[in-house]
Short mmCIF file of C-alpha atoms in Angstrom, two decimals:
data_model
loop_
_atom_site.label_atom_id
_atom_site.label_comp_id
_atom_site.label_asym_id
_atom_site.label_seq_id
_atom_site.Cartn_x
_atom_site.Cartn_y
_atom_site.Cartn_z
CA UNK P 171 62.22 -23.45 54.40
CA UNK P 172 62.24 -25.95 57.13
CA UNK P 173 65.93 -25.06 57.79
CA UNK P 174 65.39 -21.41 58.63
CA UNK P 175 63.16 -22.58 61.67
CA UNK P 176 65.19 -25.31 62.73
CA UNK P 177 68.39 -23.16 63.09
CA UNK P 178 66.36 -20.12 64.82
CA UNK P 179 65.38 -22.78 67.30
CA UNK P 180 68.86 -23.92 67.83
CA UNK P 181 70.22 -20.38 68.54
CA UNK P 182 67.14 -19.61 70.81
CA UNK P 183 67.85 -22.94 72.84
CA UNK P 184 71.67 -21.91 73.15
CA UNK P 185 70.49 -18.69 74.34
CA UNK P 186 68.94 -19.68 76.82
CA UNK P 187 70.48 -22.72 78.12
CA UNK P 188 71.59 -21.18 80.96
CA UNK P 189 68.29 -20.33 82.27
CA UNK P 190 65.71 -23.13 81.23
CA UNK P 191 65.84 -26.49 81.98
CA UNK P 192 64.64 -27.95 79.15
CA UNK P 193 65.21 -31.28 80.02
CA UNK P 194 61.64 -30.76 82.30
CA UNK P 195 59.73 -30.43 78.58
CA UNK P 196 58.77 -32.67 76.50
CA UNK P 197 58.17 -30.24 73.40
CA UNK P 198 59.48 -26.67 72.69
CA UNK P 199 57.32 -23.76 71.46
CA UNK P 200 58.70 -21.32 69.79
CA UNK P 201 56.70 -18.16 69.05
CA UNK P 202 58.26 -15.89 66.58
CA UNK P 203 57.59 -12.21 65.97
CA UNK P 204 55.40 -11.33 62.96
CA UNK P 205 52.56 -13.52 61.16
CA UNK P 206 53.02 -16.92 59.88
CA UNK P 207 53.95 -17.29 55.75
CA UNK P 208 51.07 -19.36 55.59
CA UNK P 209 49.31 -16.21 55.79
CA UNK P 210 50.83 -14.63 52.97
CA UNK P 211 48.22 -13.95 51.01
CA UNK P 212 49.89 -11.67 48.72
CA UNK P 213 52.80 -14.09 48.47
CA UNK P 214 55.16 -10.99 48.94
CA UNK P 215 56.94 -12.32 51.99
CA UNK P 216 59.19 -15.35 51.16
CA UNK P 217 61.70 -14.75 54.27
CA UNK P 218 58.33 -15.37 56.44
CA UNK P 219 58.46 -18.58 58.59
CA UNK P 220 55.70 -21.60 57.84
CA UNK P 221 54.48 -22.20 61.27
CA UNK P 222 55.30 -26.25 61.88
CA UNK P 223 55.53 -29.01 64.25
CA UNK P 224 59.00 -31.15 63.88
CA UNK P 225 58.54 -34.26 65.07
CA UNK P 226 61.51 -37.18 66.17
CA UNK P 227 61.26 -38.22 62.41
CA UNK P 228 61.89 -34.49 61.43
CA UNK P 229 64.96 -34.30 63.19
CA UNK P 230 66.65 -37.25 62.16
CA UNK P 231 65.80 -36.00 58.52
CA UNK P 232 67.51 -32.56 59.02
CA UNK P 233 70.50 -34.77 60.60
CA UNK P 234 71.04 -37.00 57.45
CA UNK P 235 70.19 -34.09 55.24
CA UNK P 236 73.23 -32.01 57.46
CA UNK P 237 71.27 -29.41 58.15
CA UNK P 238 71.97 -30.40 61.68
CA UNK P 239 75.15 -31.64 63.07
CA UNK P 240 72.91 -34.35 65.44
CA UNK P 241 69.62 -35.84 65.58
CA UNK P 242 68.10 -33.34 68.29
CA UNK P 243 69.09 -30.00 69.43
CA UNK P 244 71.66 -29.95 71.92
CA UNK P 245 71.17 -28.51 75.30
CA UNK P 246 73.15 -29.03 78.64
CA UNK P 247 70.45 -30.13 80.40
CA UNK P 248 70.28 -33.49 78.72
CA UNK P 249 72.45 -36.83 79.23
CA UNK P 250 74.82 -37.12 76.31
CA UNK P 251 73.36 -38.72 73.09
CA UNK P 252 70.05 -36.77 74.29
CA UNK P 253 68.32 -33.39 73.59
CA UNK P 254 65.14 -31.78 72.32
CA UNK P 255 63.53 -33.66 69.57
CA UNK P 256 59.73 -31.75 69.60
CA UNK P 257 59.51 -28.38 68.95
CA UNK P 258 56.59 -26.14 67.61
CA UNK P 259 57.01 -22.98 65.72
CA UNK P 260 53.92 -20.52 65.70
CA UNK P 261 53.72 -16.65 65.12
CA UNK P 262 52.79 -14.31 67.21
CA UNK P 263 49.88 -13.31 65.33
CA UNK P 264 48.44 -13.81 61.83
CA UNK P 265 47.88 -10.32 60.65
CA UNK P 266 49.14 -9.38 57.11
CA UNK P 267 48.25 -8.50 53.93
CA UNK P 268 45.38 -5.97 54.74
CA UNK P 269 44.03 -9.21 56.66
CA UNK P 270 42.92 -10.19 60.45
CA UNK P 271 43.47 -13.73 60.64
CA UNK P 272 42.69 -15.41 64.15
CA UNK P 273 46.11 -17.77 64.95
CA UNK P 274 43.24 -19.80 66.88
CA UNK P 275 43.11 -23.00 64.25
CA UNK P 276 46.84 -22.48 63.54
CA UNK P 277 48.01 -22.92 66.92
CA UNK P 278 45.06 -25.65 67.01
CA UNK P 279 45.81 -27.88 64.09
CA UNK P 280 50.08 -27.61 65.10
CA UNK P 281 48.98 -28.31 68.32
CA UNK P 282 46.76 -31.24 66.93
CA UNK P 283 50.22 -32.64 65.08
CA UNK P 284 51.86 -32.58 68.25
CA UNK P 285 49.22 -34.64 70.12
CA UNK P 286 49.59 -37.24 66.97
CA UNK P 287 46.49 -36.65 65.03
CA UNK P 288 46.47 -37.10 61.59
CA UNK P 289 46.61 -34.09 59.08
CA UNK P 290 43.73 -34.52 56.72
CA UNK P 291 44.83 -31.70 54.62
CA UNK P 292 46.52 -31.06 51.48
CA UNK P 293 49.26 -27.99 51.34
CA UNK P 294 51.02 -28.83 48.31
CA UNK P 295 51.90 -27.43 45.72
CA UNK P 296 52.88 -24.68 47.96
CA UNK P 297 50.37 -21.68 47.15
CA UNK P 298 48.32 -23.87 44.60
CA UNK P 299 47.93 -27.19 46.63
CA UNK P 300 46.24 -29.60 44.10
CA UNK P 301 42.95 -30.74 46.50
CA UNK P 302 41.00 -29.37 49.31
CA UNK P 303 42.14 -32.39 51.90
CA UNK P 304 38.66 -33.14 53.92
CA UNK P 305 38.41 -28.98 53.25
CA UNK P 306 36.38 -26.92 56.13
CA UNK P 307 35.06 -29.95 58.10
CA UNK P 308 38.12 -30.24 60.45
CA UNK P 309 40.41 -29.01 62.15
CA UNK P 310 42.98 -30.63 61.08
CA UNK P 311 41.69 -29.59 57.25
CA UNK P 312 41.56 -26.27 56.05
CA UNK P 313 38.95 -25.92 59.14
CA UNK P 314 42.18 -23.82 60.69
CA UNK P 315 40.90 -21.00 59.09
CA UNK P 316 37.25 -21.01 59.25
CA UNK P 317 35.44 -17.71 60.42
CA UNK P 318 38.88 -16.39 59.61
CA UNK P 319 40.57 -18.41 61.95
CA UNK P 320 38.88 -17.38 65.05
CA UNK P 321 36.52 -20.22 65.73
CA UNK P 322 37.98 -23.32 63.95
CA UNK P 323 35.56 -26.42 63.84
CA UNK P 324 36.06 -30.02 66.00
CA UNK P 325 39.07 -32.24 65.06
CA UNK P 326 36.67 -34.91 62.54
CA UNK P 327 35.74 -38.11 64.25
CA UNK P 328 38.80 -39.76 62.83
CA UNK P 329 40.98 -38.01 65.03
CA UNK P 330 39.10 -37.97 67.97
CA UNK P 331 39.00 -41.62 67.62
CA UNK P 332 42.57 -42.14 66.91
CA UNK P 333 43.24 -39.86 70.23
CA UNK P 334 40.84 -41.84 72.31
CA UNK P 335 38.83 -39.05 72.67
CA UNK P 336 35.41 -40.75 70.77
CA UNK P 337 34.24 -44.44 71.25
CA UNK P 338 31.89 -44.77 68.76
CA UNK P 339 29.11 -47.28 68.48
CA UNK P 340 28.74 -50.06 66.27
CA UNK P 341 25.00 -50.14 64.90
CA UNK P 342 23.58 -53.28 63.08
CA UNK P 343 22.25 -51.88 59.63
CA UNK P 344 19.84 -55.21 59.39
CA UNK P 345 17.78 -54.81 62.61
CA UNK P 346 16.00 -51.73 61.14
CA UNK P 347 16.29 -49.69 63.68
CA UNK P 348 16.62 -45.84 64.30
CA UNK P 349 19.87 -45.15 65.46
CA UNK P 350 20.40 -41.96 67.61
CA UNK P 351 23.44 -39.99 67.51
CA UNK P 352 24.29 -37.36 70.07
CA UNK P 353 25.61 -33.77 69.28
CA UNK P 354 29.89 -34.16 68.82
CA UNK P 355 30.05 -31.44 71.53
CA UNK P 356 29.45 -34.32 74.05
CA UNK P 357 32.06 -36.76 73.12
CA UNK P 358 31.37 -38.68 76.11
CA UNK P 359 28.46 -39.89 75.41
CA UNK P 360 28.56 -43.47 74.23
CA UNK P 361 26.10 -42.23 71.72
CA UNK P 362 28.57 -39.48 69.60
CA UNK P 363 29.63 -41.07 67.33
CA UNK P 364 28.75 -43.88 65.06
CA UNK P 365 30.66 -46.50 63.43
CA UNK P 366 29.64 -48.40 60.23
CA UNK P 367 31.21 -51.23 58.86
CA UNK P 368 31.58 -51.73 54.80
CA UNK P 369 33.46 -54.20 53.76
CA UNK P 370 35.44 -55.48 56.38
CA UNK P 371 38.35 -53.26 55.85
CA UNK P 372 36.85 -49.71 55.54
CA UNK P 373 34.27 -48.27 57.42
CA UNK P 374 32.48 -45.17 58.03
CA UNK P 375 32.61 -42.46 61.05
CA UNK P 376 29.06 -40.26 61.57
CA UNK P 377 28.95 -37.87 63.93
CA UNK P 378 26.61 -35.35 64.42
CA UNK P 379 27.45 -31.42 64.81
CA UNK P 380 25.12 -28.90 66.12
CA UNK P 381 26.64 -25.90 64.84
CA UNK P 382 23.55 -23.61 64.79
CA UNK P 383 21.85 -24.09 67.85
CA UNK P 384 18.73 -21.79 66.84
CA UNK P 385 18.76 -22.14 62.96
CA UNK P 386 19.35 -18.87 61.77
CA UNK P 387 22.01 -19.24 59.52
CA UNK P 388 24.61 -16.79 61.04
CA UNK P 389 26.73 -16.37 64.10
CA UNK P 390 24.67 -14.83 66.81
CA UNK P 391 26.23 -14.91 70.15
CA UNK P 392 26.16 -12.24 73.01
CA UNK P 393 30.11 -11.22 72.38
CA UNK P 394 28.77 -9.50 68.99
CA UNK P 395 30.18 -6.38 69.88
CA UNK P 396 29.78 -4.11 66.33
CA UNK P 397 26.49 -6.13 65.51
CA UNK P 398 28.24 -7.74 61.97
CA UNK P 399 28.14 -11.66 63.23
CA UNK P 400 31.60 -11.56 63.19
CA UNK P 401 33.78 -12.35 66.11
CA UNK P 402 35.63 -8.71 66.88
CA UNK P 403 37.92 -7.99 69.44
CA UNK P 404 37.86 -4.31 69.04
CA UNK P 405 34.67 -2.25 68.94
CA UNK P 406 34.17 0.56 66.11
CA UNK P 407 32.82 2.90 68.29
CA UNK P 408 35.30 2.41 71.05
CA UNK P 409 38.70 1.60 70.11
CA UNK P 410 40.03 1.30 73.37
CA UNK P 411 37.99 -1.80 74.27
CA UNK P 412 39.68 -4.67 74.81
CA UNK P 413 37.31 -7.84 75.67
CA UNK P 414 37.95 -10.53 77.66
CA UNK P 415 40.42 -13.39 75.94
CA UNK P 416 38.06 -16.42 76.23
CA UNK P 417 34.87 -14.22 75.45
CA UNK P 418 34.45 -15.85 71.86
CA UNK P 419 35.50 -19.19 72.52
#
């Protein structure tokens, strides 16, 4: 499966070569037409393409494993021995199967891969993966496709530590105090996160999420536009409309 991305990217590279510099970038994106097979619900669509982020480590695989001829993909651009060893692959939507997937969290948690955080997820078996991973709590869990993909949750404190994006506090269990922690929206805040020590070697991560500002249990936000608590982008009684990009996020 991983070969039939690899290979488009190769042939989209040496198409154009001539026109892109990619020695300027350090990571290709590829966006494909169609949805992602990871959104094959029906599981009627084997030639789809599992959107992925190959890594350095990737591409030396494929080399050993001859599905490439070197450890990068070649391009002219590059000083000989070099070439492009980061590329994403994405669709260009996620829409199949009777289904309106948001590519939102895919594009997030590839994305998140890229940047070096940790997937926290568990794919496999491949359409009957044998645990939920940390499930819907993170992005980089099977939080990609929460509210159907259109408004995926925070990256877990984990990975915002490991990207230097959360310092969290250490608080002292024995002085009996009461330990604040601020919402995870304001990671900035030397009071976002909390760290607990166990046992020397493990510890635990708290953060704090406010995820329903006024308690009522549902998404309520002005962009409502058919009144469901869903985020639309098209309006039932207007199918013309087209609302801003950023209007849900």
């Amino acid at each position: 499966e991983g070969e039939q991305s690899l290979l488009m990217t190769a042939e989209v590279v040496d198409s154009l070569d001539a026109e892109i510099d990619f020695s300027r970038y350090d990571t290709v994106v590829v966006i494909h037409a169609g949805a992602g097979e990871e959104t094959d619900i029906a599981g009627d669509s084997p030639e789809q393409i599992f959107s992925t982020y190959y890594s350095p480590e990737d591409f030396q695989e494929a080399f050993e494993d001859t599905v490439l001829a070197t450890p990068y993909i070649p391009s002219d651009d590059f000083p000989e021995g070099e070439g492009i060893r980061q590329v994403l692959v994405l669709p260009e939507n996620e829409f199949q199967d009777g289904g309106t997937i948001g590519s939102l969290g895919v594009y997030g948690f590839e994305f998140g891969l890229r940047l070096g955080m940790l997937s926290l997820s568990d794919f496999t078996p491949s359409g009957f993966p044998d645990s939920w991973g940390i499930g819907q709590l993170g992005l980089m869990g099977l939080g990609l496709y929460v509210a159907g993909g259109y408004i995926p949750p925070h990256p877990v404190a984990f990975n915002k530590q490991l990207m230097g994006w959360l310092d969290p506090y250490v608080p002292d269990p024995a002085a009996g105090a009461t330990w604040t922690l601020y919402p995870a929206e304001q990671p900035d805040h030397p009071q976002a996160g909390a760290r607990i020590d166990v046992n020397g070697r493990e510890y635990w991560l708290v953060e704090y999420r406010l995820q329903d500002p006024d308690g009522n249990g549902i998404f309520s936000f002005t962009g409502d536009l058919n009144g469901d608590n869903y985020p639309s982008f098209t309006r039932i009684d207007d199918p013309t409309y087209v609302p801003p990009f950023f209007e849900f996020f």
